[in-house]
Amino acid sequence: MANVVVVGAQWGDEGKGKIVDWLSERADVIARFQGGHNAGHTLVIDGEVFKLAALPSGIVRGGKLSVIGNGVVLDPWHLLGEIEGIRKQGVEVSPESLMIAENTPLILPIHGELDRAREAQNGVAKIGTTGRGIGPAYEDKVGRRAIRVADLADKKTLEQRVDRALMHHDALRRGLGMEPVDRADLLAKLNEIAPKILAYAAPVWKVLNDKRKAGKRILFEGAQGALLDIDFGTYPFVTSSNVIAGQAATGVGVGPNAIDFVLGIVKAYTTRVGEGPFPAELNDADGQRLGERGHEFGTNTGRQRRCGWFDAVLVRQTCATSGVSGIAFTKLDVLDGFETLKICVAYDLDGKRLDYLPTAADQQARCTPIYEEMPGWSESTEGARSWAELPAAAIKYVRRVEELIDCPVAMLSTSPEREDTILVTDPFQD
């Protein structure tokens, strides 16, 4: 049985929610391996909309095990609120359906406070974070001062962990003109929530390795997109974790040989939220049309996404760094009705043609797109479930994308509905 990693191959918002839900029906375990609750995803199931951020997408499917891995940073208060929200929608969540790795670092209220205070500083370039504390929580993890799920089980250990964290945070807060942390209040909040979170705690690495040995199918679910990867993204306008497929192994505690197929989710055009370079961005009527037709607003933040033509340079690069086996091509229907379409095939950097995005931030900012034009189509592709239902020009567009990114299309999505999907290659049977 194949195990599948799903990664976003652009700047996030590629439509991972629908694809993961589509795949999760055939998986036994769905495991989140990185990120926090800053990356929302929307599922539409039988007309009902589920908006998730911390919970794995498989939680809405009965009979599946959903796992939050150690590569995630977890806000326990947000998680419990999200669980309560989907319970009201009729989804039952229990320790049999949800497990949290015991070594998962926690996002505390002080992380969000620090995140927002930094972004508010005048004279400092904004990163464009969601202000939810994800970055500071990852900093504490690598700084060896994080509070992890297992620490909640022992009050003495918890106090030691809090004291170590506050030595760092109180010094930072003084520099930012903030009041010191109320230690007693923080401990009280953690002790109050501890039993509710510990009910889901488990040695996830062991559970997943046992599942593998038993021949169970595992779906590894990432958040955000590869262009936000801390190492390979548009640094410093990135998230604070590794997003690429290699993180799936370390983010839950399995070996790299557990990964059989990497599915990259790719939107038929390009969007990003927040600050940072975007060579193919459109600040014209076409960009506005893409945003309106694609309903390009953040699931969590409501922020309007920046829109542009499909950038084959970037996707070719992320397919390489994640070892993508095939892509799921989403939102093709948003391109319906355009007389002419453009694809970015290279960049011009000070008169030099580049077939990749350079690493240096100043060079990224100076890259301008070199476009190839293709005829559009007037027919609707929305809801198509076979190649025969697609206009010839749409098929040519998809085939040209495959050539330019050097990666085949495994799935094609033509609407938010999960059944409106054309399956070319089954990732679980690769």
Coordinates of C-alpha atoms in Angstrom, one line a residue:
M1 CA 0.0 0.0 0.0
A2 CA 1.4 3.4 -1.0
N3 CA 1.7 6.3 1.5
V4 CA 1.1 9.7 0.1
V5 CA 2.5 13.2 1.0
V6 CA 0.4 16.2 0.0
V7 CA 2.2 19.5 -0.3
G8 CA 1.3 22.9 -1.7
A9 CA 3.6 23.7 -4.6
Q10 CA 3.0 27.5 -4.6
W11 CA 2.5 30.0 -1.8
G12 CA -0.4 28.1 -0.2
D13 CA -4.1 28.4 -0.9
E14 CA -3.8 25.9 -3.7
G15 CA -6.9 23.9 -2.8
K16 CA -5.3 21.3 -0.6
G17 CA -8.4 20.9 1.6
K18 CA -10.5 19.4 -1.2
I19 CA -7.7 17.1 -2.5
V20 CA -6.8 15.9 1.0
D21 CA -10.5 15.2 1.7
W22 CA -10.8 13.3 -1.6
L23 CA -7.7 11.2 -0.8
S24 CA -8.6 10.8 2.9
E25 CA -11.6 8.7 2.1
R26 CA -9.1 6.0 0.9
A27 CA -6.6 6.5 3.6
D28 CA -6.5 4.9 7.1
V29 CA -4.5 7.6 8.8
I30 CA -4.2 11.3 8.0
A31 CA -1.3 13.0 9.6
R32 CA -0.4 16.7 9.8
F33 CA 3.4 17.1 9.8
Q34 CA 4.1 20.9 10.0
G35 CA 2.7 24.4 10.5
G36 CA 0.2 25.8 12.9
H37 CA -3.3 27.2 12.9
N38 CA -2.2 30.0 10.6
A39 CA -3.0 28.0 7.5
G40 CA -6.7 27.4 7.1
H41 CA -8.3 25.0 4.7
T42 CA -11.9 24.7 3.6
L43 CA -13.7 21.4 2.9
V44 CA -17.1 21.2 1.1
I45 CA -18.8 17.9 1.8
D46 CA -22.3 17.3 0.6
G47 CA -22.8 21.0 0.5
E48 CA -21.7 21.6 4.0
V49 CA -18.6 23.8 4.6
F50 CA -16.0 22.9 7.2
K51 CA -13.2 25.4 7.9
L52 CA -10.2 23.8 9.6
A53 CA -6.9 25.2 10.7
A54 CA -5.3 23.0 13.4
L55 CA -7.2 19.7 12.8
P56 CA -6.2 17.4 10.0
S57 CA -8.6 17.3 7.1
G58 CA -9.5 13.6 7.7
I59 CA -11.2 14.4 11.0
V60 CA -14.5 15.0 9.1
R61 CA -14.3 11.4 7.8
G62 CA -15.6 8.7 10.1
G63 CA -13.5 5.7 10.8
K64 CA -10.2 7.5 10.2
L65 CA -7.3 8.2 12.5
S66 CA -6.2 11.9 12.4
V67 CA -2.8 12.7 13.8
I68 CA -1.1 16.0 14.8
G69 CA 2.6 15.4 14.5
N70 CA 5.6 16.8 16.3
G71 CA 6.4 19.0 13.4
V72 CA 3.3 21.1 14.1
V73 CA 3.2 23.9 16.7
L74 CA -0.1 23.6 18.5
D75 CA -2.3 26.3 20.1
P76 CA -4.3 24.1 22.6
W77 CA -7.0 26.7 23.2
H78 CA -7.6 27.1 19.5
L79 CA -7.6 23.3 19.0
L80 CA -10.3 22.8 21.6
G81 CA -12.4 25.6 20.1
E82 CA -12.1 24.0 16.6
I83 CA -13.1 20.6 18.0
E84 CA -16.1 22.2 19.6
G85 CA -17.0 24.0 16.4
I86 CA -17.0 20.8 14.2
R87 CA -18.9 18.9 16.9
K88 CA -21.7 21.4 16.5
Q89 CA -21.6 20.4 12.8
G90 CA -22.1 16.8 13.7
V91 CA -18.5 15.5 13.7
E92 CA -17.5 13.5 16.7
V93 CA -13.9 13.8 17.9
S94 CA -12.4 11.4 20.4
P95 CA -9.0 10.0 21.4
E96 CA -9.8 7.1 19.0
S97 CA -10.1 9.5 16.0
L98 CA -7.5 12.1 17.0
M99 CA -4.0 11.8 18.4
I100 CA -1.5 14.5 19.2
A101 CA 2.2 13.6 19.4
E102 CA 3.6 13.9 22.9
N103 CA 6.5 15.9 21.7
T104 CA 4.4 18.6 19.9
P105 CA 5.4 22.1 21.0
L106 CA 2.7 24.4 22.3
I107 CA 1.8 27.9 21.1
L108 CA 1.2 30.0 24.2
P109 CA -0.6 33.3 24.5
I110 CA 2.8 35.0 24.9
H111 CA 3.8 33.8 21.5
G112 CA 0.9 35.6 19.8
E113 CA 1.6 38.7 21.8
L114 CA 5.2 38.7 20.8
D115 CA 4.3 38.0 17.1
R116 CA 1.9 41.0 17.0
A117 CA 4.2 43.4 18.8
R118 CA 7.0 42.7 16.4
E119 CA 4.9 43.3 13.3
A120 CA 3.7 46.6 14.8
Q121 CA 7.2 48.0 15.2
N122 CA 7.8 51.0 13.0
G123 CA 10.8 51.0 10.7
V124 CA 11.0 47.3 10.6
A125 CA 10.0 45.5 7.3
K126 CA 6.8 43.5 7.9
I127 CA 6.9 39.8 7.2
G128 CA 3.2 39.6 6.9
T129 CA 2.5 37.0 9.6
T130 CA -1.0 36.2 10.8
G131 CA 0.0 37.3 14.3
R132 CA -1.0 33.9 15.8
G133 CA 2.4 33.1 17.4
I134 CA 3.6 30.4 15.1
G135 CA 7.0 31.9 14.4
P136 CA 7.8 32.6 18.1
A137 CA 6.7 29.1 19.0
Y138 CA 9.1 27.6 16.5
E139 CA 11.8 29.8 17.8
D140 CA 11.3 28.4 21.3
K141 CA 11.4 24.9 19.9
V142 CA 14.8 25.3 18.4
G143 CA 15.9 27.4 21.3
R144 CA 15.1 24.4 23.6
R145 CA 12.7 26.4 25.7
A146 CA 9.4 25.1 24.3
I147 CA 6.6 23.6 26.4
R148 CA 5.6 20.4 24.8
V149 CA 2.4 18.3 25.2
A150 CA 4.1 15.8 27.5
D151 CA 5.2 18.6 29.9
L152 CA 1.5 19.2 30.8
A153 CA 1.4 15.9 32.7
D154 CA 3.8 16.9 35.5
K155 CA 3.3 20.2 37.3
K156 CA 6.9 20.4 38.5
T157 CA 8.3 19.9 35.0
L158 CA 5.8 22.4 33.6
E159 CA 6.9 25.1 36.1
Q160 CA 10.6 24.5 35.1
R161 CA 9.7 24.8 31.4
V162 CA 7.7 28.0 32.0
D163 CA 10.5 29.5 34.0
R164 CA 13.0 28.7 31.3
A165 CA 10.8 30.2 28.6
L166 CA 10.1 33.4 30.6
M167 CA 13.8 34.1 31.1
H168 CA 13.8 34.7 27.4
H169 CA 10.4 36.2 26.8
D170 CA 10.5 38.8 29.6
A171 CA 13.8 40.1 28.3
L172 CA 12.3 40.4 24.8
R173 CA 9.2 42.1 26.1
R174 CA 11.2 44.7 28.0
G175 CA 12.9 45.6 24.8
L176 CA 9.6 46.0 23.1
G177 CA 8.1 48.0 25.9
M178 CA 5.8 45.3 27.0
E179 CA 4.8 44.2 30.5
P180 CA 6.4 41.0 31.9
V181 CA 4.5 37.8 31.6
D182 CA 2.1 36.9 34.5
R183 CA 3.7 33.6 35.5
A184 CA 0.9 32.5 37.8
D185 CA -1.8 33.3 35.2
L186 CA 0.1 31.4 32.5
L187 CA 0.6 28.3 34.7
A188 CA -3.1 28.4 35.8
K189 CA -4.2 28.4 32.2
L190 CA -1.9 25.5 31.3
N191 CA -2.9 23.4 34.3
E192 CA -6.6 24.0 33.5
I193 CA -6.3 22.9 29.9
A194 CA -3.8 20.1 30.5
P195 CA -6.2 17.2 31.0
K196 CA -8.2 18.2 28.0
I197 CA -5.2 18.0 25.7
L198 CA -3.5 15.0 27.4
A199 CA -6.6 12.9 26.6
Y200 CA -5.4 13.0 22.9
A201 CA -1.6 12.6 23.6
A202 CA 0.1 9.5 22.2
P203 CA 3.6 8.3 21.0
V204 CA 2.6 9.1 17.4
W205 CA 5.9 7.9 16.0
K206 CA 5.2 4.4 17.4
V207 CA 1.6 4.4 16.3
L208 CA 2.4 5.3 12.7
N209 CA 5.2 2.8 12.5
D210 CA 2.9 0.1 13.8
K211 CA 0.3 1.2 11.2
R212 CA 2.8 1.0 8.4
K213 CA 3.8 -2.5 9.4
A214 CA 0.1 -3.5 9.4
G215 CA -0.2 -2.3 5.8
K216 CA -2.3 0.8 6.5
R217 CA -2.4 3.7 4.2
I218 CA -1.1 7.0 5.6
L219 CA -1.8 10.4 4.1
F220 CA 0.7 13.0 5.2
E221 CA -0.8 16.5 5.1
G222 CA 1.2 19.7 4.9
A223 CA 0.1 23.2 5.5
Q224 CA 0.9 26.4 3.5
G225 CA 3.0 26.0 0.3
A226 CA 6.6 25.1 -0.6
L227 CA 7.4 28.7 -1.5
L228 CA 6.9 29.6 2.2
D229 CA 9.4 27.0 3.3
I230 CA 11.9 28.4 5.8
D231 CA 14.9 27.1 3.6
F232 CA 13.6 27.1 0.1
G233 CA 10.9 29.8 0.1
T234 CA 11.1 33.5 -0.6
Y235 CA 13.0 34.2 2.6
P236 CA 12.4 36.2 4.9
F237 CA 8.8 36.3 3.7
V238 CA 8.2 32.7 4.7
T239 CA 6.7 30.6 7.4
S240 CA 8.9 29.3 10.3
S241 CA 8.9 25.6 9.4
N242 CA 9.9 23.4 6.5
V243 CA 7.0 22.9 4.2
I244 CA 8.5 20.7 1.5
A245 CA 7.8 17.0 1.4
G246 CA 11.0 15.9 3.2
Q247 CA 9.5 17.3 6.4
A248 CA 6.7 14.7 6.3
A249 CA 9.1 12.1 7.7
T250 CA 10.6 14.1 10.6
G251 CA 7.3 15.9 11.3
V252 CA 5.7 12.7 12.5
G253 CA 8.6 10.3 13.3
V254 CA 8.8 7.9 10.4
G255 CA 11.7 7.2 8.0
P256 CA 11.9 8.7 4.5
N257 CA 11.2 5.2 3.1
A258 CA 7.7 5.6 4.4
I259 CA 6.9 8.0 1.5
D260 CA 5.8 6.4 -1.7
F261 CA 4.2 9.3 -3.6
V262 CA 4.4 13.0 -3.3
L263 CA 1.4 14.9 -4.6
G264 CA 2.0 18.6 -5.3
I265 CA -1.1 20.8 -5.2
V266 CA -0.9 23.5 -7.9
K267 CA -3.4 26.2 -8.8
A268 CA -4.0 27.0 -12.5
Y269 CA -2.8 30.5 -11.8
T270 CA -0.7 32.0 -8.9
T271 CA -1.7 33.7 -5.7
R272 CA 0.0 34.7 -2.5
V273 CA -1.1 36.4 0.8
G274 CA 1.0 39.0 2.6
E275 CA 4.4 40.6 1.8
G276 CA 7.2 39.3 -0.4
P277 CA 8.3 39.0 -4.1
F278 CA 5.8 37.9 -6.7
P279 CA 7.2 38.2 -10.2
A280 CA 4.0 37.3 -12.1
E281 CA 1.7 39.4 -10.0
L282 CA -1.1 41.3 -11.9
N283 CA -2.2 44.7 -10.7
D284 CA -4.7 45.1 -13.5
A285 CA -8.2 44.0 -14.6
D286 CA -7.0 40.5 -15.3
G287 CA -5.6 40.2 -11.7
Q288 CA -8.8 41.5 -10.3
R289 CA -10.9 39.1 -12.4
L290 CA -8.8 36.1 -11.2
G291 CA -9.3 37.2 -7.6
E292 CA -13.1 37.7 -7.9
R293 CA -13.7 34.5 -9.9
G294 CA -11.4 32.5 -7.6
H295 CA -12.9 34.0 -4.4
E296 CA -9.3 34.7 -3.3
F297 CA -9.7 35.6 0.3
G298 CA -7.8 33.8 3.1
T299 CA -9.8 31.2 5.0
N300 CA -8.4 32.3 8.3
T301 CA -7.6 36.0 7.9
G302 CA -10.0 37.1 5.2
R303 CA -7.1 38.9 3.6
Q304 CA -7.4 39.4 -0.1
R305 CA -4.8 37.4 -2.0
R306 CA -2.5 38.8 -4.6
C307 CA -3.1 37.2 -8.0
G308 CA -1.1 36.6 -11.2
W309 CA -0.7 34.3 -14.1
F310 CA 0.7 30.8 -13.7
D311 CA 4.4 30.8 -12.9
A312 CA 6.0 27.7 -14.3
V313 CA 9.4 28.7 -13.1
L314 CA 8.3 28.5 -9.4
V315 CA 6.4 25.3 -9.7
R316 CA 9.2 23.5 -11.6
Q317 CA 11.4 24.6 -8.7
T318 CA 9.1 23.4 -5.9
C319 CA 8.4 20.1 -7.7
A320 CA 12.2 19.5 -7.7
T321 CA 12.8 20.4 -4.0
S322 CA 9.8 18.3 -2.9
G323 CA 10.4 15.4 -5.3
V324 CA 6.8 15.7 -6.6
S325 CA 5.6 12.6 -8.3
G326 CA 2.6 14.2 -9.8
I327 CA 0.5 17.4 -9.4
A328 CA -3.2 18.0 -8.5
F329 CA -4.1 20.9 -10.8
T330 CA -6.9 23.0 -9.2
K331 CA -9.2 25.9 -10.1
L332 CA -8.9 25.4 -13.8
D333 CA -12.5 26.7 -14.1
V334 CA -11.4 30.2 -12.9
L335 CA -9.6 30.6 -16.2
D336 CA -12.9 30.0 -18.2
G337 CA -13.7 33.0 -20.5
F338 CA -10.2 34.5 -20.8
E339 CA -9.5 35.2 -24.5
T340 CA -5.8 34.9 -23.9
L341 CA -3.8 33.2 -21.1
K342 CA -0.2 33.8 -20.1
I343 CA 2.3 31.5 -18.5
C344 CA 5.5 32.8 -16.9
V345 CA 8.3 30.6 -18.5
A346 CA 11.4 32.4 -17.3
Y347 CA 12.6 35.6 -15.6
D348 CA 14.5 38.6 -16.8
L349 CA 17.1 39.7 -14.2
D350 CA 18.9 42.8 -15.3
G351 CA 18.9 41.6 -18.9
K352 CA 19.8 38.0 -18.1
R353 CA 17.3 35.2 -18.6
L354 CA 16.8 32.9 -15.6
D355 CA 15.0 29.5 -15.5
Y356 CA 14.8 29.6 -11.6
L357 CA 14.1 32.0 -8.8
P358 CA 17.4 33.3 -7.4
T359 CA 18.0 33.1 -3.6
A360 CA 19.0 36.7 -2.9
A361 CA 16.0 38.8 -1.9
D362 CA 17.1 41.9 -3.9
Q363 CA 17.4 39.7 -7.0
Q364 CA 14.0 38.2 -6.4
A365 CA 12.5 41.6 -6.2
R366 CA 14.1 42.6 -9.5
C367 CA 12.9 39.6 -11.5
T368 CA 10.4 40.3 -14.1
P369 CA 8.3 37.6 -15.9
I370 CA 8.9 36.4 -19.4
Y371 CA 5.5 35.2 -20.7
E372 CA 4.3 32.7 -23.2
E373 CA 0.8 33.3 -24.5
M374 CA -1.8 30.7 -25.2
P375 CA -5.4 31.0 -26.5
G376 CA -8.1 30.7 -23.8
W377 CA -11.5 29.1 -24.1
S378 CA -15.0 30.4 -23.9
E379 CA -16.7 27.1 -22.7
S380 CA -17.1 26.2 -19.1
T381 CA -14.8 23.6 -17.5
E382 CA -16.6 23.8 -14.1
G383 CA -17.7 20.4 -12.9
A384 CA -15.9 18.4 -15.6
R385 CA -15.2 14.8 -14.6
S386 CA -13.4 13.5 -17.7
W387 CA -11.0 14.8 -20.3
A388 CA -13.8 14.5 -22.9
E389 CA -15.7 17.2 -21.1
L390 CA -12.9 19.8 -21.3
P391 CA -12.4 22.2 -24.2
A392 CA -9.5 21.4 -26.5
A393 CA -7.8 24.7 -25.5
A394 CA -8.0 23.8 -21.8
I395 CA -6.4 20.4 -22.4
K396 CA -3.6 22.1 -24.4
Y397 CA -3.1 24.5 -21.4
V398 CA -2.8 21.6 -19.0
R399 CA -0.4 19.7 -21.3
R400 CA 1.8 22.8 -21.7
V401 CA 2.0 23.2 -17.9
E402 CA 3.1 19.6 -17.6
E403 CA 5.9 20.2 -20.1
L404 CA 7.1 23.5 -18.4
I405 CA 7.2 22.1 -14.8
D406 CA 8.6 18.8 -15.9
C407 CA 6.0 16.9 -13.9
P408 CA 2.8 15.1 -14.9
V409 CA -0.8 15.9 -13.8
A410 CA -2.1 13.2 -11.5
M411 CA -5.4 14.8 -10.7
L412 CA -7.4 17.7 -12.2
S413 CA -10.0 19.6 -10.0
T414 CA -12.7 21.6 -11.7
S415 CA -14.8 22.9 -8.8
P416 CA -14.8 22.9 -5.0
E417 CA -17.0 19.8 -5.0
R418 CA -14.9 16.7 -4.3
E419 CA -16.5 14.6 -7.1
D420 CA -15.6 17.2 -9.7
T421 CA -12.2 15.6 -10.1
I422 CA -10.5 14.0 -13.1
L423 CA -8.2 11.2 -11.9
V424 CA -5.2 10.4 -14.1
T425 CA -2.9 8.6 -11.7
D426 CA -4.0 7.1 -8.4
P427 CA -1.4 8.2 -5.8
F428 CA -2.3 5.3 -3.5
Q429 CA -1.7 2.7 -6.2
D430 CA 1.5 4.2 -7.6

